[in-house]
Amino acid sequence: MTPPEDHGPAAIDVMVPYWGDPAYLRTTVESVIAQTRGDWRLTVLDDAYPDTWAGEYLAGLGDERIRYLRNEANEGITASFARCVQLAEADVVTICGCDDVLLPTYVETVLKGFADHPDVQVVQPGVVVVGTDGLPTQSLADAVKQRIIRPRAPGEQVLVGERLAVSLLHGDWLYWPSLAFRREALVVTPFRAGFPIVLDLALIIDMVCAGARLLVVPTVCFAYRRHAASASSVELLDGDRFAGERAYFDLAGGLVAGLGWRRAARAARLH
């Protein structure tokens, strides 16, 4: 796959922490290369996966927009996410799963969202949930979060403050790997240690408490893969997810209560 000669400076950094199925990563990489806008940079951060195939594979693509870095030892999800933020240089950043798929207009859609709404820090584009085979699927939890918990609007909507916090504390309806961020907002919001399973929600709530605005764009341009090997599925089975969530929601309740957001504090207590 030979890229066009000149795409100019990267408008978005697509950061991919890698540990997992090589076939899924190949699909993720191919989906980035297939974007309708070419002004992206892809970084694969290999968290010391035992098979070292990825470096050779990515180098063989011959695309200067793609870079590969490998940790000397496995550092885990929190450290990998934090390093992705440190490595990002473009104004817009997404931390994509190594098994997810960017549909062809993803970069185009999120960059347009930021251009049309210069006051937002996060963009949530439309998402289709797929299974191991790549075909659309939907769990009961997905249906409840998207049809009941997520604030509804006929088109694009900007969410902020307590209304956004309440909805997320009732049920995290965002799809983290699909989110695009202004890099400057990520840099000043560190990932919280000790909450690996709700790492994404914890960061978003911290952003919301600091005044961040989130744009919801209904255009479907991202495929989120849900399968039994995912971290959330494994933790759900052994009970650690429940304990980790309870500890976090106790903390979050205190954060929003400190802002006088009573409805949000109640949502945290009821979670």
mmCIF file of N, CA and C in Angstrom, residues 166-240:
data_model
loop_
_atom_site.group_PDB
_atom_site.id
_atom_site.type_symbol
_atom_site.label_atom_id
_atom_site.label_comp_id
_atom_site.label_asym_id
_atom_site.label_seq_id
_atom_site.Cartn_x
_atom_site.Cartn_y
_atom_site.Cartn_z
ATOM 1 N N VAL A 166 -24.157 13.713 34.916
ATOM 2 C CA VAL A 166 -25.255 12.849 35.367
ATOM 3 C C VAL A 166 -25.425 11.669 34.425
ATOM 4 N N SER A 167 -25.449 11.937 33.129
ATOM 5 C CA SER A 167 -25.672 10.854 32.166
ATOM 6 C C SER A 167 -24.553 9.824 32.218
ATOM 7 N N LEU A 168 -23.311 10.282 32.331
ATOM 8 C CA LEU A 168 -22.172 9.360 32.352
ATOM 9 C C LEU A 168 -22.104 8.559 33.647
ATOM 10 N N LEU A 169 -22.513 9.167 34.745
ATOM 11 C CA LEU A 169 -22.481 8.455 36.021
ATOM 12 C C LEU A 169 -23.647 7.473 36.154
ATOM 13 N N HIS A 170 -24.699 7.696 35.396
ATOM 14 C CA HIS A 170 -25.768 6.690 35.325
ATOM 15 C C HIS A 170 -25.299 5.485 34.519
ATOM 16 N N GLY A 171 -24.515 5.733 33.478
ATOM 17 C CA GLY A 171 -24.008 4.658 32.628
ATOM 18 C C GLY A 171 -23.110 5.242 31.558
ATOM 19 N N ASP A 172 -21.884 4.768 31.476
ATOM 20 C CA ASP A 172 -20.918 5.333 30.530
ATOM 21 C C ASP A 172 -21.308 4.950 29.101
ATOM 22 N N TRP A 173 -21.970 5.866 28.414
ATOM 23 C CA TRP A 173 -22.453 5.603 27.061
ATOM 24 C C TRP A 173 -21.436 5.987 25.980
ATOM 25 N N LEU A 174 -20.292 6.509 26.388
ATOM 26 C CA LEU A 174 -19.244 6.842 25.423
ATOM 27 C C LEU A 174 -18.494 5.583 24.996
ATOM 28 N N TYR A 175 -17.893 5.635 23.819
ATOM 29 C CA TYR A 175 -17.025 4.553 23.338
ATOM 30 C C TYR A 175 -15.607 5.117 23.275
ATOM 31 N N TRP A 176 -14.842 4.860 24.336
ATOM 32 C CA TRP A 176 -13.529 5.469 24.498
ATOM 33 C C TRP A 176 -12.638 5.402 23.264
ATOM 34 N N PRO A 177 -12.456 4.243 22.627
ATOM 35 C CA PRO A 177 -11.511 4.193 21.505
ATOM 36 C C PRO A 177 -11.911 5.082 20.333
ATOM 37 N N SER A 178 -13.185 5.460 20.272
ATOM 38 C CA SER A 178 -13.659 6.287 19.163
ATOM 39 C C SER A 178 -13.548 7.776 19.448
ATOM 40 N N LEU A 179 -13.318 8.145 20.699
ATOM 41 C CA LEU A 179 -13.279 9.557 21.072
ATOM 42 C C LEU A 179 -12.063 10.261 20.481
ATOM 43 N N ALA A 180 -12.269 11.500 20.067
ATOM 44 C CA ALA A 180 -11.160 12.350 19.625
ATOM 45 C C ALA A 180 -11.069 13.528 20.593
ATOM 46 N N PHE A 181 -9.841 13.897 20.946
ATOM 47 C CA PHE A 181 -9.598 14.931 21.950
ATOM 48 C C PHE A 181 -8.721 16.046 21.389
ATOM 49 N N ARG A 182 -8.919 17.229 21.907
ATOM 50 C CA ARG A 182 -7.900 18.257 21.708
ATOM 51 C C ARG A 182 -6.721 17.876 22.605
ATOM 52 N N ARG A 183 -5.559 17.828 22.020
ATOM 53 C CA ARG A 183 -4.386 17.365 22.765
ATOM 54 C C ARG A 183 -4.153 18.206 24.015
ATOM 55 N N GLU A 184 -4.366 19.511 23.915
ATOM 56 C CA GLU A 184 -4.102 20.385 25.057
ATOM 57 C C GLU A 184 -4.978 20.015 26.256
ATOM 58 N N ALA A 185 -6.173 19.487 26.010
ATOM 59 C CA ALA A 185 -7.050 19.076 27.109
ATOM 60 C C ALA A 185 -6.575 17.773 27.736
ATOM 61 N N LEU A 186 -6.045 16.861 26.922
ATOM 62 C CA LEU A 186 -5.518 15.602 27.449
ATOM 63 C C LEU A 186 -4.263 15.826 28.282
ATOM 64 N N VAL A 187 -3.410 16.703 27.823
ATOM 65 C CA VAL A 187 -2.123 16.923 28.486
ATOM 66 C C VAL A 187 -2.310 17.382 29.931
ATOM 67 N N VAL A 188 -3.333 18.169 30.178
ATOM 68 C CA VAL A 188 -3.532 18.718 31.528
ATOM 69 C C VAL A 188 -4.454 17.847 32.382
ATOM 70 N N THR A 189 -4.860 16.684 31.858
ATOM 71 C CA THR A 189 -5.753 15.794 32.606
ATOM 72 C C THR A 189 -5.111 14.416 32.713
ATOM 73 N N PRO A 190 -4.369 14.144 33.772
ATOM 74 C CA PRO A 190 -3.686 12.846 33.887
ATOM 75 C C PRO A 190 -4.659 11.695 34.123
ATOM 76 N N PHE A 191 -4.275 10.524 33.656
ATOM 77 C CA PHE A 191 -5.053 9.322 33.946
ATOM 78 C C PHE A 191 -4.898 8.980 35.428
ATOM 79 N N ARG A 192 -5.984 8.585 36.049
ATOM 80 C CA ARG A 192 -5.954 8.237 37.468
ATOM 81 C C ARG A 192 -5.414 6.825 37.661
ATOM 82 N N ALA A 193 -4.427 6.686 38.519
ATOM 83 C CA ALA A 193 -3.892 5.365 38.837
ATOM 84 C C ALA A 193 -4.877 4.615 39.726
ATOM 85 N N GLY A 194 -4.889 3.295 39.590
ATOM 86 C CA GLY A 194 -5.709 2.474 40.464
ATOM 87 C C GLY A 194 -7.092 2.136 39.946
ATOM 88 N N PHE A 195 -7.429 2.657 38.745
ATOM 89 C CA PHE A 195 -8.754 2.371 38.187
ATOM 90 C C PHE A 195 -8.634 1.915 36.735
ATOM 91 N N PRO A 196 -7.940 0.810 36.464
ATOM 92 C CA PRO A 196 -7.692 0.417 35.074
ATOM 93 C C PRO A 196 -8.944 0.101 34.271
ATOM 94 N N ILE A 197 -9.985 -0.406 34.912
ATOM 95 C CA ILE A 197 -11.179 -0.794 34.169
ATOM 96 C C ILE A 197 -12.071 0.407 33.857
ATOM 97 N N VAL A 198 -12.054 1.427 34.699
ATOM 98 C CA VAL A 198 -12.842 2.640 34.428
ATOM 99 C C VAL A 198 -11.912 3.818 34.152
ATOM 100 N N LEU A 199 -10.735 3.511 33.641
ATOM 101 C CA LEU A 199 -9.727 4.529 33.356
ATOM 102 C C LEU A 199 -10.281 5.616 32.450
ATOM 103 N N ASP A 200 -11.019 5.202 31.421
ATOM 104 C CA ASP A 200 -11.551 6.150 30.452
ATOM 105 C C ASP A 200 -12.608 7.058 31.072
ATOM 106 N N LEU A 201 -13.550 6.473 31.788
ATOM 107 C CA LEU A 201 -14.600 7.270 32.418
ATOM 108 C C LEU A 201 -14.018 8.241 33.429
ATOM 109 N N ALA A 202 -13.039 7.784 34.206
ATOM 110 C CA ALA A 202 -12.431 8.649 35.219
ATOM 111 C C ALA A 202 -11.817 9.884 34.584
ATOM 112 N N LEU A 203 -11.136 9.709 33.463
ATOM 113 C CA LEU A 203 -10.529 10.857 32.791
ATOM 114 C C LEU A 203 -11.597 11.800 32.249
ATOM 115 N N ILE A 204 -12.648 11.248 31.655
ATOM 116 C CA ILE A 204 -13.709 12.088 31.103
ATOM 117 C C ILE A 204 -14.405 12.881 32.206
ATOM 118 N N ILE A 205 -14.698 12.230 33.325
ATOM 119 C CA ILE A 205 -15.347 12.943 34.433
ATOM 120 C C ILE A 205 -14.446 14.061 34.946
ATOM 121 N N ASP A 206 -13.151 13.809 35.048
ATOM 122 C CA ASP A 206 -12.230 14.872 35.457
ATOM 123 C C ASP A 206 -12.282 16.037 34.475
ATOM 124 N N MET A 207 -12.356 15.732 33.189
ATOM 125 C CA MET A 207 -12.453 16.786 32.173
ATOM 126 C C MET A 207 -13.755 17.575 32.320
ATOM 127 N N VAL A 208 -14.851 16.850 32.517
ATOM 128 C CA VAL A 208 -16.155 17.503 32.651
ATOM 129 C C VAL A 208 -16.170 18.409 33.876
ATOM 130 N N CYS A 209 -15.595 17.935 34.966
ATOM 131 C CA CYS A 209 -15.529 18.747 36.181
ATOM 132 C C CYS A 209 -14.689 20.004 35.976
ATOM 133 N N ALA A 210 -13.758 19.945 35.028
ATOM 134 C CA ALA A 210 -12.910 21.101 34.727
ATOM 135 C C ALA A 210 -13.528 22.004 33.664
ATOM 136 N N GLY A 211 -14.727 21.650 33.190
ATOM 137 C CA GLY A 211 -15.425 22.511 32.240
ATOM 138 C C GLY A 211 -15.392 22.076 30.793
ATOM 139 N N ALA A 212 -14.892 20.882 30.508
ATOM 140 C CA ALA A 212 -14.796 20.422 29.122
ATOM 141 C C ALA A 212 -16.180 20.277 28.493
ATOM 142 N N ARG A 213 -16.220 20.519 27.189
ATOM 143 C CA ARG A 213 -17.442 20.390 26.403
ATOM 144 C C ARG A 213 -17.280 19.226 25.436
ATOM 145 N N LEU A 214 -18.329 18.433 25.282
ATOM 146 C CA LEU A 214 -18.284 17.241 24.438
ATOM 147 C C LEU A 214 -19.295 17.369 23.304
ATOM 148 N N LEU A 215 -18.822 17.161 22.094
ATOM 149 C CA LEU A 215 -19.679 17.201 20.913
ATOM 150 C C LEU A 215 -20.056 15.784 20.506
ATOM 151 N N VAL A 216 -21.339 15.527 20.360
ATOM 152 C CA VAL A 216 -21.825 14.244 19.861
ATOM 153 C C VAL A 216 -22.203 14.417 18.394
ATOM 154 N N VAL A 217 -21.546 13.663 17.532
ATOM 155 C CA VAL A 217 -21.812 13.707 16.093
ATOM 156 C C VAL A 217 -22.456 12.375 15.705
ATOM 157 N N PRO A 218 -23.641 12.380 15.127
ATOM 158 C CA PRO A 218 -24.320 11.111 14.842
ATOM 159 C C PRO A 218 -23.732 10.309 13.683
ATOM 160 N N THR A 219 -22.881 10.915 12.868
ATOM 161 C CA THR A 219 -22.312 10.219 11.715
ATOM 162 C C THR A 219 -21.533 8.983 12.164
ATOM 163 N N VAL A 220 -21.949 7.810 11.725
ATOM 164 C CA VAL A 220 -21.277 6.565 12.108
ATOM 165 C C VAL A 220 -19.990 6.418 11.301
ATOM 166 N N CYS A 221 -18.864 6.412 12.003
ATOM 167 C CA CYS A 221 -17.572 6.348 11.310
ATOM 168 C C CYS A 221 -16.546 5.528 12.085
ATOM 169 N N PHE A 222 -17.002 4.697 13.029
ATOM 170 C CA PHE A 222 -16.090 3.916 13.861
ATOM 171 C C PHE A 222 -16.749 2.595 14.220
ATOM 172 N N ALA A 223 -15.980 1.510 14.145
ATOM 173 C CA ALA A 223 -16.472 0.185 14.542
ATOM 174 C C ALA A 223 -15.752 -0.248 15.813
ATOM 175 N N TYR A 224 -16.515 -0.373 16.893
ATOM 176 C CA TYR A 224 -15.981 -0.759 18.200
ATOM 177 C C TYR A 224 -16.165 -2.257 18.376
ATOM 178 N N ARG A 225 -15.069 -2.963 18.597
ATOM 179 C CA ARG A 225 -15.152 -4.417 18.701
ATOM 180 C C ARG A 225 -15.359 -4.856 20.154
ATOM 181 N N ARG A 226 -16.403 -5.628 20.360
ATOM 182 C CA ARG A 226 -16.681 -6.183 21.688
ATOM 183 C C ARG A 226 -16.553 -7.701 21.611
ATOM 184 N N HIS A 227 -15.676 -8.263 22.437
ATOM 185 C CA HIS A 227 -15.476 -9.712 22.409
ATOM 186 C C HIS A 227 -15.028 -10.206 23.770
ATOM 187 N N ALA A 228 -15.031 -11.510 23.966
ATOM 188 C CA ALA A 228 -14.800 -12.108 25.285
ATOM 189 C C ALA A 228 -13.409 -11.848 25.824
ATOM 190 N N ALA A 229 -12.429 -11.567 24.966
ATOM 191 C CA ALA A 229 -11.053 -11.381 25.423
ATOM 192 C C ALA A 229 -10.773 -9.959 25.889
ATOM 193 N N SER A 230 -11.733 -9.055 25.753
ATOM 194 C CA SER A 230 -11.495 -7.674 26.144
ATOM 195 C C SER A 230 -11.333 -7.567 27.652
ATOM 196 N N ALA A 231 -10.634 -6.516 28.096
ATOM 197 C CA ALA A 231 -10.374 -6.337 29.525
ATOM 198 C C ALA A 231 -11.667 -6.242 30.313
ATOM 199 N N SER A 232 -12.650 -5.517 29.788
ATOM 200 C CA SER A 232 -13.894 -5.342 30.529
ATOM 201 C C SER A 232 -14.630 -6.659 30.703
ATOM 202 N N SER A 233 -14.610 -7.506 29.670
ATOM 203 C CA SER A 233 -15.300 -8.790 29.766
ATOM 204 C C SER A 233 -14.634 -9.696 30.790
ATOM 205 N N VAL A 234 -13.311 -9.736 30.793
ATOM 206 C CA VAL A 234 -12.585 -10.587 31.729
ATOM 207 C C VAL A 234 -12.822 -10.139 33.163
ATOM 208 N N GLU A 235 -12.736 -8.833 33.409
ATOM 209 C CA GLU A 235 -12.917 -8.341 34.768
ATOM 210 C C GLU A 235 -14.354 -8.542 35.238
ATOM 211 N N LEU A 236 -15.302 -8.441 34.307
ATOM 212 C CA LEU A 236 -16.690 -8.637 34.685
ATOM 213 C C LEU A 236 -16.917 -10.052 35.190
ATOM 214 N N LEU A 237 -16.233 -11.013 34.574
ATOM 215 C CA LEU A 237 -16.411 -12.406 34.957
ATOM 216 C C LEU A 237 -15.819 -12.706 36.331
ATOM 217 N N ASP A 238 -14.689 -12.073 36.680
ATOM 218 C CA ASP A 238 -14.067 -12.432 37.952
ATOM 219 C C ASP A 238 -14.437 -11.491 39.097
ATOM 220 N N GLY A 239 -15.258 -10.504 38.834
ATOM 221 C CA GLY A 239 -15.764 -9.646 39.895
ATOM 222 C C GLY A 239 -14.922 -8.427 40.187
ATOM 223 N N ASP A 240 -13.702 -8.347 39.641
ATOM 224 C CA ASP A 240 -12.853 -7.196 39.919
ATOM 225 C C ASP A 240 -13.443 -5.910 39.355
#
